[in-house]
mmCIF file of C-alpha atoms and ligand atoms in Angstrom:
data_model
loop_
_atom_site.group_PDB
_atom_site.id
_atom_site.type_symbol
_atom_site.label_atom_id
_atom_site.label_comp_id
_atom_site.label_asym_id
_atom_site.label_seq_id
_atom_site.Cartn_x
_atom_site.Cartn_y
_atom_site.Cartn_z
ATOM 1 C CA UNK A 1 0.000 0.000 0.000
ATOM 2 C CA UNK A 2 1.470 3.369 -1.074
ATOM 3 C CA UNK A 3 1.047 6.099 1.531
ATOM 4 C CA UNK A 4 1.725 9.834 1.510
ATOM 5 C CA UNK A 5 1.954 11.396 4.970
ATOM 6 C CA UNK A 6 1.528 15.140 5.468
ATOM 7 C CA UNK A 7 3.500 16.308 8.482
ATOM 8 C CA UNK A 8 4.500 19.320 10.511
ATOM 9 C CA UNK A 9 7.037 19.043 13.340
ATOM 10 C CA UNK A 10 7.073 16.785 16.381
ATOM 11 C CA UNK A 11 3.567 15.145 16.182
ATOM 12 C CA UNK A 12 3.861 14.587 12.457
ATOM 13 C CA UNK A 13 7.362 13.175 12.786
ATOM 14 C CA UNK A 14 6.147 10.618 15.343
ATOM 15 C CA UNK A 15 3.523 9.108 13.049
ATOM 16 C CA UNK A 16 5.832 9.285 10.000
ATOM 17 C CA UNK A 17 8.443 7.405 12.069
ATOM 18 C CA UNK A 18 5.877 4.741 13.002
ATOM 19 C CA UNK A 19 4.784 4.364 9.366
ATOM 20 C CA UNK A 20 8.429 4.093 8.274
ATOM 21 C CA UNK A 21 8.887 1.113 10.623
ATOM 22 C CA UNK A 22 6.132 -0.773 8.800
ATOM 23 C CA UNK A 23 6.126 0.385 5.172
ATOM 24 C CA UNK A 24 8.995 -0.308 2.752
ATOM 25 C CA UNK A 25 10.794 2.850 1.506
ATOM 26 C CA UNK A 26 9.074 2.835 -1.888
ATOM 27 C CA UNK A 27 5.665 2.895 -0.179
ATOM 28 C CA UNK A 28 6.016 5.965 2.057
ATOM 29 C CA UNK A 29 6.568 9.598 1.100
ATOM 30 C CA UNK A 30 6.359 12.254 3.789
ATOM 31 C CA UNK A 31 5.545 15.782 2.637
ATOM 32 C CA UNK A 32 6.660 18.321 5.218
ATOM 33 C CA UNK A 33 5.532 21.848 6.051
ATOM 34 C CA UNK A 34 8.076 24.566 5.280
ATOM 35 C CA UNK A 35 5.927 27.510 6.400
ATOM 36 C CA UNK A 36 8.007 27.574 9.623
ATOM 37 C CA UNK A 37 11.257 28.075 7.690
ATOM 38 C CA UNK A 38 13.124 31.271 8.442
ATOM 39 C CA UNK A 39 16.490 32.944 8.353
ATOM 40 C CA UNK A 40 18.330 33.266 11.653
ATOM 41 C CA UNK A 41 21.923 34.363 12.259
ATOM 42 C CA UNK A 42 22.282 34.419 8.469
ATOM 43 C CA UNK A 43 21.332 30.739 8.199
ATOM 44 C CA UNK A 44 18.387 29.039 6.514
ATOM 45 C CA UNK A 45 16.549 27.004 9.136
ATOM 46 C CA UNK A 46 13.877 24.429 8.185
ATOM 47 C CA UNK A 47 12.627 23.284 11.604
ATOM 48 C CA UNK A 48 9.897 20.846 10.544
ATOM 49 C CA UNK A 49 11.975 19.244 7.797
ATOM 50 C CA UNK A 50 14.837 18.748 10.233
ATOM 51 C CA UNK A 51 12.521 17.373 12.921
ATOM 52 C CA UNK A 52 11.096 14.784 10.508
ATOM 53 C CA UNK A 53 14.540 13.877 9.117
ATOM 54 C CA UNK A 54 16.240 13.638 12.536
ATOM 55 C CA UNK A 55 13.327 11.529 13.842
ATOM 56 C CA UNK A 56 13.378 9.056 10.952
ATOM 57 C CA UNK A 57 17.174 8.869 11.179
ATOM 58 C CA UNK A 58 17.018 8.166 14.930
ATOM 59 C CA UNK A 59 18.969 11.373 15.579
ATOM 60 C CA UNK A 60 16.245 13.489 17.239
ATOM 61 C CA UNK A 61 16.392 14.774 20.772
ATOM 62 C CA UNK A 62 13.852 12.544 22.570
ATOM 63 C CA UNK A 63 13.049 15.204 25.203
ATOM 64 C CA UNK A 64 12.285 18.241 23.005
ATOM 65 C CA UNK A 65 11.336 16.295 19.858
ATOM 66 C CA UNK A 66 13.296 18.879 17.799
ATOM 67 C CA UNK A 67 17.065 19.299 17.489
ATOM 68 C CA UNK A 68 19.632 16.522 17.891
ATOM 69 C CA UNK A 69 20.204 13.880 20.521
ATOM 70 C CA UNK A 70 23.512 14.073 22.448
ATOM 71 C CA UNK A 71 23.852 17.688 21.378
ATOM 72 C CA UNK A 72 26.560 20.093 22.593
ATOM 73 C CA UNK A 73 26.087 23.862 22.822
ATOM 74 C CA UNK A 74 29.572 25.384 22.452
ATOM 75 C CA UNK A 75 28.744 27.734 19.565
ATOM 76 C CA UNK A 76 25.486 28.788 21.235
ATOM 77 C CA UNK A 77 27.288 29.606 24.517
ATOM 78 C CA UNK A 78 29.806 31.705 22.638
ATOM 79 C CA UNK A 79 27.002 33.508 20.764
ATOM 80 C CA UNK A 80 25.332 34.214 24.100
ATOM 81 C CA UNK A 81 28.567 35.688 25.485
ATOM 82 C CA UNK A 82 28.893 37.898 22.403
ATOM 83 C CA UNK A 83 25.378 39.284 22.834
ATOM 84 C CA UNK A 84 23.874 37.561 19.763
ATOM 85 C CA UNK A 85 20.125 36.786 19.726
ATOM 86 C CA UNK A 86 19.626 33.589 21.691
ATOM 87 C CA UNK A 87 15.834 33.129 21.685
ATOM 88 C CA UNK A 88 16.213 30.353 19.117
ATOM 89 C CA UNK A 89 18.528 27.673 20.422
ATOM 90 C CA UNK A 90 20.831 25.973 17.954
ATOM 91 C CA UNK A 91 23.095 23.113 19.023
ATOM 92 C CA UNK A 92 26.507 22.420 17.501
ATOM 93 C CA UNK A 93 25.517 19.407 15.366
ATOM 94 C CA UNK A 94 22.267 21.055 14.315
ATOM 95 C CA UNK A 95 24.224 24.152 13.250
ATOM 96 C CA UNK A 96 26.167 21.956 10.821
ATOM 97 C CA UNK A 97 22.872 21.111 9.101
ATOM 98 C CA UNK A 98 21.925 24.788 8.770
ATOM 99 C CA UNK A 99 25.396 25.824 7.610
ATOM 100 C CA UNK A 100 25.447 23.226 4.851
ATOM 101 C CA UNK A 101 21.835 23.855 3.817
ATOM 102 C CA UNK A 102 22.532 27.608 3.628
ATOM 103 C CA UNK A 103 25.724 27.088 1.610
ATOM 104 C CA UNK A 104 23.915 24.903 -0.909
ATOM 105 C CA UNK A 105 20.898 27.201 -1.199
ATOM 106 C CA UNK A 106 23.275 30.112 -1.852
ATOM 107 C CA UNK A 107 24.910 28.191 -4.690
ATOM 108 C CA UNK A 108 21.468 27.612 -6.242
ATOM 109 C CA UNK A 109 20.518 24.092 -5.138
ATOM 110 C CA UNK A 110 16.877 23.507 -4.257
ATOM 111 C CA UNK A 111 15.613 22.658 -0.781
ATOM 112 C CA UNK A 112 14.228 19.347 -2.070
ATOM 113 C CA UNK A 113 17.571 18.329 -3.639
ATOM 114 C CA UNK A 114 19.418 19.291 -0.446
ATOM 115 C CA UNK A 115 16.907 17.394 1.720
ATOM 116 C CA UNK A 116 17.310 14.324 -0.486
ATOM 117 C CA UNK A 117 21.108 14.432 -0.087
ATOM 118 C CA UNK A 118 20.854 14.968 3.685
ATOM 119 C CA UNK A 119 18.488 11.996 3.951
ATOM 120 C CA UNK A 120 21.004 9.797 2.094
ATOM 121 C CA UNK A 121 23.797 10.985 4.380
ATOM 122 C CA UNK A 122 21.704 10.206 7.480
ATOM 123 C CA UNK A 123 20.733 6.756 6.170
ATOM 124 C CA UNK A 124 17.028 7.589 5.686
ATOM 125 C CA UNK A 125 15.568 5.254 3.060
ATOM 126 C CA UNK A 126 12.018 6.655 2.923
ATOM 127 C CA UNK A 127 11.308 9.749 0.828
ATOM 128 C CA UNK A 128 10.973 13.077 2.637
ATOM 129 C CA UNK A 129 9.938 16.082 0.548
ATOM 130 C CA UNK A 130 9.525 19.735 1.490
ATOM 131 C CA UNK A 131 6.045 20.881 0.416
ATOM 132 C CA UNK A 132 7.678 23.504 -1.823
ATOM 133 C CA UNK A 133 11.107 24.774 -2.832
ATOM 134 C CA UNK A 134 9.732 28.313 -2.877
ATOM 135 C CA UNK A 135 9.589 30.623 0.150
ATOM 136 C CA UNK A 136 6.074 30.579 1.633
ATOM 137 C CA UNK A 137 6.319 31.792 5.232
ATOM 138 C CA UNK A 138 3.375 31.384 7.578
ATOM 139 C CA UNK A 139 2.314 34.690 9.112
ATOM 140 C CA UNK A 140 0.405 34.662 12.392
ATOM 141 C CA UNK A 141 -1.916 37.618 12.926
ATOM 142 C CA UNK A 142 -2.162 38.439 16.627
ATOM 143 C CA UNK A 143 -4.212 40.837 18.753
ATOM 144 C CA UNK A 144 -1.309 42.289 20.749
ATOM 145 C CA UNK A 145 1.596 42.243 18.293
ATOM 146 C CA UNK A 146 -0.040 42.344 14.857
ATOM 147 C CA UNK A 147 1.464 40.080 12.224
ATOM 148 C CA UNK A 148 4.359 37.890 13.296
ATOM 149 C CA UNK A 149 6.435 35.394 11.359
ATOM 150 C CA UNK A 150 5.890 31.876 12.657
ATOM 151 C CA UNK A 151 9.079 31.404 14.711
ATOM 152 C CA UNK A 152 8.729 34.922 16.114
ATOM 153 C CA UNK A 153 5.259 33.918 17.363
ATOM 154 C CA UNK A 154 6.088 30.332 18.333
ATOM 155 C CA UNK A 155 9.515 30.526 19.939
ATOM 156 C CA UNK A 156 10.338 34.215 20.576
ATOM 157 C CA UNK A 157 6.876 35.137 21.884
ATOM 158 C CA UNK A 158 6.289 31.606 23.333
ATOM 159 C CA UNK A 159 2.867 31.452 21.554
ATOM 160 C CA UNK A 160 1.583 34.020 24.095
ATOM 161 C CA UNK A 161 -0.052 36.601 21.767
ATOM 162 C CA UNK A 162 -3.711 35.948 21.020
ATOM 163 C CA UNK A 163 -4.194 34.608 17.513
ATOM 164 C CA UNK A 164 -6.631 36.303 15.071
ATOM 165 C CA UNK A 165 -5.759 34.453 11.857
ATOM 166 C CA UNK A 166 -3.068 33.114 9.567
ATOM 167 C CA UNK A 167 -1.839 33.746 6.059
ATOM 168 C CA UNK A 168 0.734 32.117 3.859
ATOM 169 C CA UNK A 169 2.901 34.722 2.230
ATOM 170 C CA UNK A 170 3.625 34.280 -1.508
ATOM 171 C CA UNK A 171 1.345 31.233 -1.657
ATOM 172 C CA UNK A 172 0.263 32.300 -5.155
ATOM 173 C CA UNK A 173 3.856 31.974 -6.373
ATOM 174 C CA UNK A 174 4.731 28.772 -4.517
ATOM 175 C CA UNK A 175 4.780 25.556 -6.538
ATOM 176 C CA UNK A 176 4.744 22.062 -5.041
ATOM 177 C CA UNK A 177 8.285 20.669 -4.800
ATOM 178 C CA UNK A 178 9.274 18.094 -7.444
ATOM 179 C CA UNK A 179 7.728 14.750 -6.574
ATOM 180 C CA UNK A 180 4.944 16.115 -4.372
ATOM 181 C CA UNK A 181 2.065 15.932 -6.853
ATOM 182 C CA UNK A 182 3.368 12.665 -8.335
ATOM 183 C CA UNK A 183 3.526 11.038 -4.873
ATOM 184 C CA UNK A 184 -0.040 12.200 -4.101
ATOM 185 C CA UNK A 185 -1.217 10.928 -7.463
ATOM 186 C CA UNK A 186 0.340 7.502 -7.015
ATOM 187 C CA UNK A 187 -0.684 7.040 -3.369
ATOM 188 C CA UNK A 188 -3.425 4.629 -2.308
ATOM 189 C CA UNK A 189 -4.116 6.913 0.651
ATOM 190 C CA UNK A 190 -3.052 10.214 2.158
ATOM 191 C CA UNK A 191 -2.481 10.378 5.903
ATOM 192 C CA UNK A 192 -2.759 13.761 7.608
ATOM 193 C CA UNK A 193 -0.506 13.364 10.630
ATOM 194 C CA UNK A 194 -1.488 14.700 14.092
ATOM 195 C CA UNK A 195 0.107 18.078 13.403
ATOM 196 C CA UNK A 196 -1.354 21.542 13.950
ATOM 197 C CA UNK A 197 -4.157 21.936 11.361
ATOM 198 C CA UNK A 198 -3.751 25.738 11.132
ATOM 199 C CA UNK A 199 -0.016 26.173 10.803
ATOM 200 C CA UNK A 200 1.384 22.764 9.851
ATOM 201 C CA UNK A 201 -1.165 21.089 7.569
ATOM 202 C CA UNK A 202 -3.035 24.063 6.037
ATOM 203 C CA UNK A 203 0.190 25.416 4.441
ATOM 204 C CA UNK A 204 0.767 22.027 2.762
ATOM 205 C CA UNK A 205 -2.838 21.915 1.545
ATOM 206 C CA UNK A 206 -2.496 25.490 0.278
ATOM 207 C CA UNK A 207 0.411 24.605 -1.991
ATOM 208 C CA UNK A 208 -0.574 21.053 -2.958
ATOM 209 C CA UNK A 209 -4.351 20.842 -2.922
ATOM 210 C CA UNK A 210 -5.548 17.296 -2.374
ATOM 211 C CA UNK A 211 -7.879 15.719 -4.823
ATOM 212 C CA UNK A 212 -7.662 12.169 -3.598
ATOM 213 C CA UNK A 213 -10.258 9.505 -2.976
ATOM 214 C CA UNK A 214 -8.799 8.298 0.303
ATOM 215 C CA UNK A 215 -7.619 10.870 2.831
ATOM 216 C CA UNK A 216 -7.503 10.087 6.551
ATOM 217 C CA UNK A 217 -6.478 12.335 9.422
ATOM 218 C CA UNK A 218 -5.402 11.582 12.977
ATOM 219 C CA UNK A 219 -6.566 14.145 15.512
ATOM 220 C CA UNK A 220 -3.811 16.096 17.300
ATOM 221 C CA UNK A 221 -6.402 17.079 19.919
ATOM 222 C CA UNK A 222 -7.105 14.554 22.663
ATOM 223 C CA UNK A 223 -9.655 15.356 25.347
ATOM 224 C CA UNK A 224 -9.737 19.025 24.266
ATOM 225 C CA UNK A 225 -5.949 19.524 24.541
ATOM 226 C CA UNK A 226 -2.864 18.980 22.396
ATOM 227 C CA UNK A 227 -0.003 16.740 23.451
ATOM 228 C CA UNK A 228 2.415 19.476 22.337
ATOM 229 C CA UNK A 229 2.101 22.894 20.746
ATOM 230 C CA UNK A 230 -0.503 25.644 20.577
ATOM 231 C CA UNK A 231 -3.275 24.077 18.395
ATOM 232 C CA UNK A 232 -5.862 23.926 21.223
ATOM 233 C CA UNK A 233 -5.015 27.495 22.299
ATOM 234 C CA UNK A 234 -5.388 28.659 18.680
ATOM 235 C CA UNK A 235 -8.829 27.026 18.368
ATOM 236 C CA UNK A 236 -9.955 28.742 21.591
ATOM 237 C CA UNK A 237 -8.658 32.133 20.454
ATOM 238 C CA UNK A 238 -10.481 31.717 17.151
ATOM 239 C CA UNK A 239 -13.607 31.019 19.229
ATOM 240 C CA UNK A 240 -13.825 27.357 18.282
ATOM 241 C CA UNK A 241 -14.002 24.835 21.093
ATOM 242 C CA UNK A 242 -10.893 22.634 20.690
ATOM 243 C CA UNK A 243 -11.829 18.996 20.188
ATOM 244 C CA UNK A 244 -11.391 16.086 17.816
ATOM 245 C CA UNK A 245 -14.717 17.208 16.322
ATOM 246 C CA UNK A 246 -13.283 20.680 15.598
ATOM 247 C CA UNK A 247 -10.343 19.026 13.795
ATOM 248 C CA UNK A 248 -12.681 16.782 11.765
ATOM 249 C CA UNK A 249 -14.703 19.891 10.808
ATOM 250 C CA UNK A 250 -11.471 21.686 9.865
ATOM 251 C CA UNK A 251 -10.844 19.010 7.210
ATOM 252 C CA UNK A 252 -14.511 18.505 6.295
ATOM 253 C CA UNK A 253 -15.053 17.622 2.633
ATOM 254 C CA UNK A 254 -11.485 16.340 2.338
ATOM 255 C CA UNK A 255 -11.591 13.247 4.520
ATOM 256 C CA UNK A 256 -12.962 9.785 4.025
ATOM 257 C CA UNK A 257 -11.771 8.696 7.433
ATOM 258 C CA UNK A 258 -10.900 10.234 10.797
ATOM 259 C CA UNK A 259 -9.006 8.642 13.657
ATOM 260 C CA UNK A 260 -9.290 10.020 17.159
ATOM 261 C CA UNK A 261 -8.511 9.028 20.696
ATOM 262 C CA UNK A 262 -10.818 6.736 22.622
ATOM 263 C CA UNK A 263 -11.132 9.334 25.426
ATOM 264 C CA UNK A 264 -13.273 11.314 22.942
ATOM 265 C CA UNK A 265 -15.643 8.423 22.219
ATOM 266 C CA UNK A 266 -18.729 10.592 22.862
ATOM 267 C CA UNK A 267 -17.834 12.580 19.681
ATOM 268 C CA UNK A 268 -18.091 9.549 17.355
ATOM 269 C CA UNK A 269 -21.673 10.164 16.241
ATOM 270 C CA UNK A 270 -21.160 13.879 15.513
ATOM 271 C CA UNK A 271 -17.932 13.214 13.583
ATOM 272 C CA UNK A 272 -19.576 10.489 11.492
ATOM 273 C CA UNK A 273 -22.418 12.923 10.752
ATOM 274 C CA UNK A 274 -19.836 15.046 8.892
ATOM 275 C CA UNK A 275 -19.725 12.242 6.320
ATOM 276 C CA UNK A 276 -16.605 10.313 7.280
ATOM 277 C CA UNK A 277 -15.811 6.883 8.706
ATOM 278 C CA UNK A 278 -14.146 6.852 12.104
ATOM 279 C CA UNK A 279 -11.722 4.761 14.111
ATOM 280 C CA UNK A 280 -10.949 5.203 17.801
ATOM 281 C CA UNK A 281 -7.622 4.249 19.268
ATOM 282 C CA UNK A 282 -5.103 5.043 21.975
ATOM 283 C CA UNK A 283 -3.455 7.786 19.889
ATOM 284 C CA UNK A 284 -0.650 8.769 22.297
ATOM 285 C CA UNK A 285 2.776 7.999 20.826
ATOM 286 C CA UNK A 286 5.064 8.103 23.858
ATOM 287 C CA UNK A 287 7.795 5.855 22.443
ATOM 288 C CA UNK A 288 8.702 3.857 19.329
ATOM 289 C CA UNK A 289 6.296 1.088 20.358
ATOM 290 C CA UNK A 290 3.463 3.648 20.568
ATOM 291 C CA UNK A 291 4.370 5.122 17.171
ATOM 292 C CA UNK A 292 4.287 1.646 15.562
ATOM 293 C CA UNK A 293 1.015 0.757 17.305
ATOM 294 C CA UNK A 294 -0.713 3.929 16.033
ATOM 295 C CA UNK A 295 0.790 3.537 12.532
ATOM 296 C CA UNK A 296 -0.560 -0.062 12.385
ATOM 297 C CA UNK A 297 -4.005 1.203 13.432
ATOM 298 C CA UNK A 298 -3.908 3.875 10.724
ATOM 299 C CA UNK A 299 -2.993 1.324 8.030
ATOM 300 C CA UNK A 300 -5.622 -1.145 9.261
ATOM 301 C CA UNK A 301 -8.239 1.624 9.091
ATOM 302 C CA UNK A 302 -7.157 2.609 5.560
ATOM 303 C CA UNK A 303 -7.536 -1.052 4.506
ATOM 304 C CA UNK A 304 -11.200 -0.919 5.497
ATOM 305 C CA UNK A 305 -11.705 2.263 3.410
ATOM 306 C CA UNK A 306 -10.077 1.086 0.153
HETATM 307 N N1 LIG B 1 11.568 25.354 19.564
HETATM 308 C C1 LIG B 1 11.586 26.051 20.708
HETATM 309 O O1 LIG B 1 10.568 26.106 21.402
HETATM 310 N N2 LIG B 1 12.732 26.723 21.114
HETATM 311 C C2 LIG B 1 13.880 26.689 20.385
HETATM 312 O O2 LIG B 1 14.865 27.287 20.781
HETATM 313 C C3 LIG B 1 13.873 25.905 19.179
HETATM 314 C C4 LIG B 1 15.016 25.763 18.413
HETATM 315 C C5 LIG B 1 14.995 24.930 17.287
HETATM 316 C C6 LIG B 1 16.154 24.731 16.538
HETATM 317 C C7 LIG B 1 16.127 23.933 15.406
HETATM 318 C C8 LIG B 1 14.928 23.320 15.024
HETATM 319 O O3 LIG B 1 14.915 22.549 13.926
HETATM 320 C C9 LIG B 1 13.773 23.501 15.748
HETATM 321 C C10 LIG B 1 13.781 24.309 16.892
HETATM 322 N N3 LIG B 1 12.644 24.497 17.657
HETATM 323 C C11 LIG B 1 12.669 25.245 18.807
HETATM 324 C C12 LIG B 1 11.378 23.871 17.298
HETATM 325 C C13 LIG B 1 10.605 24.543 16.206
HETATM 326 O O4 LIG B 1 10.845 25.888 16.043
HETATM 327 C C14 LIG B 1 9.097 24.295 16.320
HETATM 328 O O5 LIG B 1 8.834 23.108 16.994
HETATM 329 C C15 LIG B 1 8.468 24.128 14.984
HETATM 330 O O6 LIG B 1 8.711 25.147 14.091
HETATM 331 C C16 LIG B 1 6.948 23.899 15.112
HETATM 332 O O7 LIG B 1 6.661 22.758 14.424
#
């Protein structure tokens, strides 16, 4: 079964990692959000791409979910001493990734070609594609601070400003990266990973609109809260009660199936009334075993939909 997974950062990387333990390389392509990408200290940083790559390579920091395991912070400590901006923490090994990516982008290579080479170097066999090679930064509109770039909102402002809306700059000029549309076309099913619908999945859908018979999503909201990140807070600030139902409604018209946690079992009827099949599971992915368990559930569910 050929699967395309759409993923943002930590939550998306977990399910993609689980799927990669089950599916052979030729049967899994992960398309990753690049709306979080930004320039910092003169370097091109692609946080979600790196999170997915490090996770699939077994190199991710298991505590934060982003950055590298067994990281050292010598450069960062020196930057701090010199008075450089330190709101965005970059470890020594991680810096190597950004240095090399920036060098190659400057010489004209595309983000997708660079990502492909990095994946080879890290021993990743499954395909990981940025959603686009073009700049398409996510802008968060906030009550207190006006429009902020994503990392400014997420890391610098610690997601504190109240959200009013989102826009994807230059979306009209952004083209799907090579391989994105082909992978979607050839897939038996598309899996929307449990990433933030507003700022991780919507940018991907904005650049590569899905016209596929079998699309399933896994809710990032469990019992009205997110495991990680500001999705539930964003729903509240946009005056939508955060729930698995709200996520299903977010993707209404797109999905044939929706997977949500068993703690939300009372929402089953309302979600099915939106016109999609449902599956309930223990959707927490605390370790590799949990990631594989959820990935198996997702594939089993897709089998019933095909
Ligand atoms: N997230 C933070 O909350 N603080 C950081 O200092 C930080 C640094 C960082 C460095 C490299 C990287 O790839 C990711 C990093 N992240 C950090 C995570 C990242 O900014 C967000 O998790 C994603 O953009 C949201 O998916």
